[in-house]
RNA sequence: GGAGAGUUGGCAGAGUGGUAAUGCACCGGACUCGAAAUCCGGCGAACCGGUCUAUACCGGCGCGCAGGUUCAAAUCCUGUACUCUCCUCCA
């Protein structure tokens, strides 16, 4: 959520910067008009309330002195009606302001590339060299099915499309991968969390998924419960409606959770394999920090994600997302994309974002600055990494001509020394 | 799933229709070489609005949340969330 006062004071700049994210200037005009109306109504109704309080006090006095107050009571009866009407209008105006404001995305950081879509993303760095195959590399689903470690057909039977069974060494490989990731992040100072996998609407609002993106998630019918689309939601809402003691900042959390996404609107894309599932595991990193440190923290978080791939020996590159490709709550996002040989391209495996105070304002997460004043913290989140996609990348990058898959060194301790999946 | 109790300022804790006691904490002052103790005064979050940018003042809101009754609600009514206890069930 953007600060409405800030928008009031920097109208032109806000319009300009939000335009790069596809928000029309008229939206801001509409918002400010509604806000003006709202403030006018506030003044009106508060004036009446003040009057009400004063007269009520007089009535109380009169009653105490056993005097007649029927005249004042009659007068207040009318004022009460007026207040009620005014406040109905006020509520309407307030609802309108909130409706628009809660659907405005974060202001993009001025340094990021401006453009309407992913073609304007900028590559920062390439790490590792894609392996040269002396045979045609197979897609990971073929490798997995052949080895009997992935079963998409039965996933579809039991649950539907975009679901999968991992079996035997497949399940063990997945477990090895996320245990490895959690261990690495813990070494970097992240506290491991095992959060709820279902959250309420207030939490979904706090991180910015609601109200705008309800179609993207699975909700429990008739209940205030949503299956988390990412651990970012429970991890960031951990401190919702709290003031974090300043000496505890920065706070680093990491968690492995399943993520549930409806994938509405992505029909036909990545229909095969592990890339786009309704349920997948992800190790997430979340940070809370002081505003002045958040961009430094973003760089460190991006490194933490990259570190995992480097240790796994997976080639990847880092890109900075353009204004048009960024998520709703982010001010700046670095995506890490891993090399997928069968597709001959890099595919997203991590997304690290600085949300600045956008989520903190929605979720009321504060700290006290040097002067003891309450300020919003900055929140960051990043995948470290998407586990299913990591398994896909391992299967493809480490495949052998005979259909077996070599286990990356760093994972062998997690698999009792296993060197090859066959 | 059933029954009961609870939710008030940073904490503790009164208040059952007339506009939030008190204690601790906190801030200022006195006393003191200084501190503690004591005394005096102040303060009760956050939030919203106005003056308009002082760094203050005024007002609103505010007793879990949302409604309702009333001239007036922490107090009465309805709904709801959460916590605790007991029963039931269960991994």
XYZ file of C-alpha atoms (C1' of nucleotides) in Angstrom:
513
model
C 0.000 0.000 0.000
C 1.235 3.437 -0.868
C 0.987 6.265 1.613
C -1.989 8.380 0.621
C -0.372 11.504 2.051
C 2.701 10.851 -0.031
C 0.514 10.500 -3.125
C -1.227 13.773 -2.289
C 2.079 15.574 -2.020
C 3.786 13.981 -5.019
C 0.914 13.553 -7.404
C 2.813 14.033 -10.642
C 5.741 11.855 -9.725
C 3.484 9.047 -8.550
C 1.515 9.190 -11.768
C 4.673 9.049 -13.800
C 6.229 6.152 -11.932
C 3.066 4.089 -11.727
C 2.477 4.650 -15.435
C 5.533 2.472 -16.021
C 3.613 -0.326 -14.329
C 0.516 0.210 -16.394
C -1.472 2.355 -13.979
C -3.376 5.107 -15.734
C -3.105 8.660 -14.409
C -6.894 8.800 -14.183
C -6.725 6.152 -11.452
C -4.722 8.534 -9.317
C -7.054 11.411 -10.117
C -9.936 9.231 -9.056
C -8.159 8.265 -5.868
C -7.285 11.823 -4.919
C -10.813 13.024 -5.651
C -12.217 10.303 -3.421
C -9.676 11.182 -0.753
C -10.620 14.854 -0.894
C -14.276 13.982 -0.542
C -13.398 11.724 2.343
C -11.499 14.404 4.198
C -14.295 16.903 3.742
C -16.736 14.437 5.235
C -14.347 13.760 8.089
C -14.279 17.429 8.984
C -18.058 17.686 8.811
C -18.779 14.634 10.865
C -16.111 15.414 13.421
C -17.500 18.895 13.943
C -20.884 17.373 14.665
C -19.364 14.772 16.940
C -17.608 17.442 18.883
C -20.923 19.214 19.310
C -22.525 15.962 20.370
C -19.853 15.342 22.972
C -20.257 18.812 24.414
C -24.033 18.702 24.629
C -23.993 15.158 25.978
C -21.756 16.367 28.747
C -24.234 19.150 29.485
C -27.055 16.621 29.558
C -25.135 14.488 31.985
C -24.531 17.548 34.180
C -28.194 18.470 34.115
C -29.253 14.955 35.047
C -26.824 14.907 37.899
C -28.332 18.174 39.150
C -31.810 16.765 38.643
C -32.618 19.410 36.073
C -34.695 19.004 32.968
C -32.706 18.244 29.821
C -35.478 17.258 27.487
C -34.827 20.167 25.151
C -31.200 19.280 24.638
C -32.104 15.640 24.268
C -34.551 16.470 21.536
C -31.893 18.528 19.787
C -29.323 15.772 20.023
C -31.758 13.312 18.596
C -31.581 15.245 15.343
C -27.828 15.649 15.476
C -27.513 11.919 15.984
C -29.456 11.369 12.786
C -27.233 13.807 10.922
C -24.113 12.114 12.155
C -25.432 8.776 11.084
C -26.126 10.014 7.581
C -22.802 11.782 7.282
C -20.941 8.744 8.451
C -22.684 6.548 5.967
C -21.393 8.869 3.279
C -18.003 8.883 4.908
C -17.889 5.135 4.945
C -18.716 5.090 1.277
C -15.924 7.534 0.498
C -13.530 5.578 2.648
C -14.419 2.349 0.899
C -13.745 3.973 -2.425
C -10.352 5.275 -1.338
C -9.426 1.866 0.011
C -10.724 0.101 -3.074
C -8.411 2.041 -5.339
C -5.446 2.358 -2.998
C -5.327 -1.333 -2.101
C -5.118 -2.218 -5.787
C -2.252 0.109 -6.689
C 1.088 -1.675 -7.093
C 4.261 -0.539 -5.397
C 6.304 2.305 -6.822
C 9.138 0.845 -8.876
C 12.638 1.785 -7.834
C 13.780 4.561 -10.207
C 16.862 2.599 -11.229
C 15.123 -0.385 -12.750
C 14.531 -0.786 -16.481
C 11.294 0.705 -17.746
C 9.200 -1.349 -20.121
C 5.854 -3.068 -20.453
C 6.977 -6.710 -20.319
C 9.737 -9.242 -19.772
C 11.514 -8.329 -22.991
C 12.756 -5.225 -21.176
C 14.382 -7.193 -18.362
C 18.118 -6.696 -18.122
C 20.681 -9.423 -17.602
C 23.057 -8.571 -14.771
C 25.349 -11.527 -14.715
C 25.856 -15.028 -16.090
C 27.288 -17.671 -13.822
C 28.506 -21.029 -15.038
C 28.627 -22.356 -18.568
C 25.908 -24.603 -19.946
C 27.259 -28.091 -20.509
C 27.864 -29.287 -24.052
C 26.057 -32.567 -24.651
C 27.350 -35.124 -27.089
C 23.832 -36.514 -27.303
C 20.449 -34.842 -27.396
C 19.487 -34.018 -23.836
C 16.096 -35.296 -22.766
C 13.503 -33.242 -20.934
C 13.387 -33.997 -17.210
C 9.947 -35.610 -17.320
C 11.183 -38.240 -19.714
C 14.214 -38.909 -17.571
C 12.121 -39.022 -14.413
C 9.429 -41.266 -15.817
C 11.955 -43.638 -17.303
C 13.777 -43.926 -13.986
C 10.468 -44.464 -12.225
C 11.052 -41.523 -9.897
C 8.380 -39.171 -11.291
C 4.828 -40.230 -12.103
C 2.746 -37.573 -13.778
C 0.047 -39.939 -15.019
C -0.866 -41.085 -11.535
C -0.640 -37.494 -10.288
C -3.282 -36.590 -12.824
C -5.405 -39.595 -11.861
C -5.367 -38.910 -8.151
C -5.515 -35.136 -8.232
C -5.575 -33.685 -11.742
C -3.287 -32.138 -14.271
C -0.291 -30.275 -12.860
C 0.090 -32.746 -10.001
C 2.796 -35.364 -9.671
C 3.986 -38.236 -7.562
C 7.672 -38.384 -6.697
C 8.688 -41.947 -5.976
C 11.658 -43.707 -4.428
C 14.858 -41.851 -5.259
C 12.769 -39.057 -6.755
C 11.185 -38.348 -3.401
C 14.565 -38.744 -1.736
C 16.225 -36.399 -4.214
C 13.598 -33.737 -3.550
C 14.164 -34.153 0.175
C 17.936 -33.983 -0.246
C 17.626 -30.778 -2.253
C 15.514 -28.901 0.259
C 17.471 -30.132 3.245
C 20.617 -28.901 1.533
C 19.017 -25.508 0.884
C 17.764 -25.086 4.435
C 21.166 -26.004 5.813
C 22.889 -23.470 3.576
C 20.530 -20.649 4.551
C 20.766 -21.502 8.205
C 24.527 -21.110 7.894
C 23.940 -17.615 6.505
C 21.987 -16.609 9.587
C 18.435 -17.372 8.573
C 16.201 -18.827 11.265
C 14.392 -21.917 10.072
C 10.619 -21.705 10.390
C 7.876 -24.207 9.798
C 4.846 -21.996 9.253
C 1.142 -22.641 8.695
C 0.349 -23.686 5.137
C -3.079 -22.082 5.340
C -3.535 -18.411 6.169
C -6.410 -15.989 6.656
C -7.496 -13.106 4.441
C -5.768 -10.495 6.575
C -2.457 -12.211 5.902
C -3.129 -12.464 2.196
C -3.929 -8.770 2.209
C -0.821 -7.951 4.206
C 1.581 -9.297 1.616
C -0.435 -7.973 -1.313
C -2.006 -11.097 -2.832
C -5.445 -9.847 -1.833
C -7.672 -8.190 -2.903
C -6.400 -8.218 -6.451
C -5.184 -11.745 -7.070
C -7.792 -14.035 -5.564
C -8.084 -16.071 -8.767
C -4.493 -17.242 -8.395
C -5.002 -19.177 -5.182
C -6.964 -22.039 -3.649
C -9.387 -20.978 -0.946
C -11.312 -23.186 1.429
C -14.921 -22.659 0.526
C -16.923 -20.660 3.017
C -14.001 -20.171 5.356
C -11.381 -17.537 6.003
C -8.648 -19.880 4.831
C -6.358 -19.842 1.837
C -3.678 -22.354 0.899
C -0.441 -20.401 0.759
C 0.846 -19.630 -2.745
C 4.281 -19.030 -1.192
C 5.868 -19.091 2.265
C 6.371 -15.359 1.867
C 2.815 -14.969 3.168
C 3.131 -16.703 6.558
C 6.742 -15.574 7.000
C 6.009 -11.910 6.377
C 2.806 -11.970 8.405
C 4.677 -13.419 11.363
C 5.158 -9.848 12.609
C 1.875 -8.420 11.328
C 0.443 -5.779 13.668
C 3.629 -5.739 15.687
C 6.470 -3.402 16.539
C 9.721 -5.316 16.133
C 12.252 -4.422 18.836
C 14.884 -2.452 16.962
C 17.790 -4.458 18.290
C 16.339 -7.560 16.650
C 16.642 -6.097 13.155
C 17.444 -7.370 10.650
C 15.353 -10.534 10.984
C 16.084 -13.404 8.584
C 13.645 -16.294 8.135
C 13.765 -19.330 5.906
C 11.188 -22.049 5.444
C 10.374 -25.015 3.296
C 6.712 -25.167 2.396
C 4.507 -26.497 -0.303
C 3.045 -23.742 -2.466
C -0.402 -23.969 -3.996
C -1.324 -22.024 -7.090
C -4.357 -22.251 -9.301
C -2.366 -21.212 -12.386
C -5.491 -19.605 -13.767
C -4.662 -18.033 -17.088
C -1.626 -20.151 -17.776
C -3.477 -22.931 -19.577
C -1.311 -24.511 -22.229
C 1.972 -23.228 -20.805
C 4.494 -25.693 -19.422
C 1.923 -28.446 -19.479
C 4.561 -31.131 -19.083
C 7.049 -31.652 -16.326
C 7.735 -30.044 -13.004
C 7.947 -26.450 -14.118
C 4.361 -25.359 -13.472
C 2.446 -27.346 -10.865
C -0.572 -26.636 -8.682
C 1.509 -27.830 -5.745
C 5.269 -27.511 -5.432
C 7.862 -27.193 -2.729
C 9.834 -24.027 -2.276
C 12.439 -22.895 0.201
C 11.774 -19.241 0.901
C 13.829 -16.474 2.441
C 12.220 -13.467 4.110
C 13.887 -10.459 5.702
C 12.720 -7.550 7.810
C 15.140 -4.638 8.011
C 15.582 -0.914 8.458
C 14.819 1.124 5.337
C 18.381 2.325 4.911
C 19.661 -1.251 4.589
C 17.088 -2.864 2.381
C 18.909 -2.653 -0.936
C 22.067 -4.007 0.574
C 19.953 -6.832 2.021
C 18.468 -7.498 -1.409
C 21.917 -7.970 -2.891
C 22.846 -10.355 -0.108
C 19.652 -12.323 -0.534
C 20.218 -12.633 -4.263
C 23.679 -13.995 -3.504
C 22.208 -16.492 -1.026
C 19.950 -17.815 -3.762
C 22.742 -17.913 -6.315
C 25.003 -19.698 -3.872
C 22.675 -22.694 -3.922
C 22.967 -23.079 -7.672
C 26.685 -22.575 -7.669
C 27.131 -25.315 -5.103
C 24.815 -27.551 -7.097
C 26.802 -26.765 -10.229
C 23.851 -25.396 -12.133
C 24.466 -22.646 -14.706
C 22.231 -19.623 -14.221
C 21.937 -15.942 -14.824
C 20.564 -13.032 -12.870
C 18.209 -10.514 -14.399
C 16.607 -7.356 -13.113
C 12.928 -7.245 -13.870
C 11.519 -4.309 -15.768
C 8.688 -2.213 -14.408
C 6.121 -4.137 -16.407
C 7.258 -7.605 -15.359
C 7.516 -7.061 -11.620
C 5.159 -8.430 -9.013
C 2.555 -6.239 -7.347
C 4.344 -5.592 -4.046
C 7.912 -5.264 -5.283
C 9.949 -2.118 -5.806
C 12.837 -4.066 -7.286
C 13.180 -7.700 -8.245
C 16.099 -9.856 -9.281
C 15.166 -13.109 -10.916
C 17.562 -16.012 -11.043
C 17.049 -18.285 -13.993
C 18.545 -21.737 -14.265
C 19.711 -23.390 -17.453
C 17.279 -26.013 -18.744
C 19.121 -27.969 -21.462
C 16.132 -29.624 -23.123
C 14.492 -26.244 -23.609
C 17.808 -24.636 -24.454
C 16.976 -21.656 -22.293
C 17.076 -20.180 -18.822
C 13.957 -20.631 -16.694
C 12.999 -18.784 -13.535
C 13.974 -20.629 -10.360
C 14.129 -17.747 -7.892
C 12.747 -14.279 -7.532
C 14.201 -11.925 -4.920
C 12.316 -8.738 -4.195
C 12.599 -5.678 -2.044
C 9.075 -4.554 -1.184
C 10.344 -1.572 0.779
C 7.532 -0.474 3.118
C 4.706 -1.541 0.815
C 3.848 -4.726 2.694
C 4.806 -3.283 6.080
C 2.247 -0.528 5.606
C -0.470 -3.042 4.695
C 0.459 -5.408 7.477
C 1.410 -2.767 10.071
C 4.917 -3.945 10.779
C 6.968 -1.269 12.472
C 10.067 -0.542 14.491
C 11.266 2.474 16.465
C 13.954 4.642 14.920
C 16.687 6.463 16.849
C 14.235 9.109 18.036
C 11.783 6.508 19.240
C 9.438 7.259 16.379
C 7.467 4.454 14.824
C 8.464 3.700 11.265
C 7.627 0.944 8.847
C 10.236 -1.736 8.297
C 11.240 -2.847 4.841
C 10.405 -6.420 3.880
C 12.143 -8.626 1.366
C 11.426 -12.065 0.063
C 13.128 -14.464 -2.260
C 13.064 -18.067 -3.307
C 16.027 -20.028 -2.260
C 15.011 -21.953 -4.385
C 11.954 -23.454 -6.017
C 12.630 -27.100 -5.186
C 10.714 -28.804 -8.001
C 12.376 -26.678 -10.622
C 15.742 -27.379 -9.022
C 15.091 -31.110 -9.284
C 14.112 -30.627 -12.926
C 17.333 -28.696 -13.543
C 19.421 -31.388 -11.850
C 17.809 -34.182 -13.843
C 18.443 -32.383 -17.103
C 21.892 -30.935 -16.442
C 23.253 -34.108 -14.841
C 21.689 -36.640 -17.198
C 23.808 -39.277 -18.858
C 23.350 -40.824 -22.273
C 22.120 -44.096 -20.798
C 19.247 -42.326 -19.010
C 20.867 -42.318 -15.581
C 21.502 -39.148 -13.610
C 24.678 -38.286 -11.728
C 24.047 -36.889 -8.250
C 25.680 -33.462 -7.656
C 28.520 -33.721 -5.117
C 26.932 -31.545 -2.469
C 23.796 -33.678 -2.384
C 25.546 -37.012 -1.891
C 25.812 -36.672 1.886
C 22.061 -36.173 1.895
C 21.570 -39.392 -0.072
C 23.842 -41.678 1.918
C 26.611 -41.262 -0.618
C 24.558 -42.176 -3.679
C 26.426 -41.169 -6.832
C 24.079 -42.111 -9.633
C 20.328 -42.439 -9.920
C 19.612 -45.409 -12.139
C -18.258 -30.996 17.866
C -20.452 -29.526 23.119
C -20.234 -26.397 27.835
C -18.184 -22.449 30.550
C -14.788 -18.174 31.429
C -12.056 -14.312 29.438
C -10.247 -10.182 25.816
C -9.606 -2.535 28.879
C -3.163 2.024 27.879
C 4.013 -0.836 27.571
C 2.555 -4.296 31.798
C -0.813 -5.313 35.954
C -5.773 -4.183 36.956
C -10.776 -1.494 38.505
C -15.014 0.064 36.187
C -22.711 -2.811 34.569
C -25.709 3.393 30.921
C -23.493 9.855 31.854
C -18.339 9.722 28.907
C -11.810 5.238 31.014
C -9.726 4.480 38.724
C -5.262 2.916 40.660
C -0.315 0.693 40.698
C 4.224 -0.350 38.027
C 6.810 1.612 33.929
C 7.832 6.186 31.271
C 8.868 11.789 30.834
C 9.829 16.656 33.411
C 10.961 19.013 38.044
C 12.393 19.302 43.412
C 15.797 17.213 46.973
C 21.239 15.412 46.242
C 28.162 16.297 44.855
C 25.706 12.405 42.010
C 22.440 8.322 42.289
C 18.716 5.571 44.933
C 14.597 6.533 47.932
C 10.980 10.326 48.549
C 7.919 14.373 46.934
C 5.467 17.442 42.988
C 3.742 17.593 38.040
C 2.912 15.269 33.394
C 2.015 11.387 30.170
C -1.774 6.371 28.506
C -0.321 3.640 22.239
C -1.266 3.559 17.200
C -4.508 5.903 13.749
C -7.504 9.980 11.224
C -8.544 15.208 10.410
C -7.692 20.620 10.985
C -4.394 24.909 11.748
C 0.162 24.502 8.711
C 5.232 22.842 9.393
C 5.244 24.638 14.261
C 8.047 19.753 15.730
C 3.168 22.497 18.651
C -1.865 23.078 19.490
C -7.106 21.725 18.709
C -10.518 17.958 17.529
C -12.048 12.969 16.297
C -11.464 7.941 17.152
C -10.328 4.666 20.941
C -12.107 -0.788 26.227
C -10.736 -7.961 20.663
C -13.635 -7.017 15.869
C -18.436 -5.798 13.306
C -23.336 -4.235 13.804
C -27.726 -2.670 16.877
C -30.585 -0.038 20.950
C -30.047 5.063 23.297
C -29.817 12.117 23.742
C -25.569 9.195 25.723
C -22.449 2.396 25.418
C -16.274 -0.328 28.105
C -21.105 -1.022 30.456
C -27.357 -3.386 27.323
C -28.518 -6.604 22.672
C -26.857 -9.546 18.186
C -23.060 -11.663 15.367
C -17.962 -12.941 15.065
C -12.454 -13.855 16.053
C -8.996 -15.383 19.401
C -7.258 -17.339 24.307
C -7.996 -20.531 28.574
C -10.612 -24.703 31.259
C -13.651 -29.120 31.058
C -16.068 -32.928 28.011
C -15.948 -35.428 23.263
C -12.860 -36.773 19.211
C -8.146 -37.444 17.063
C -2.441 -37.850 14.636
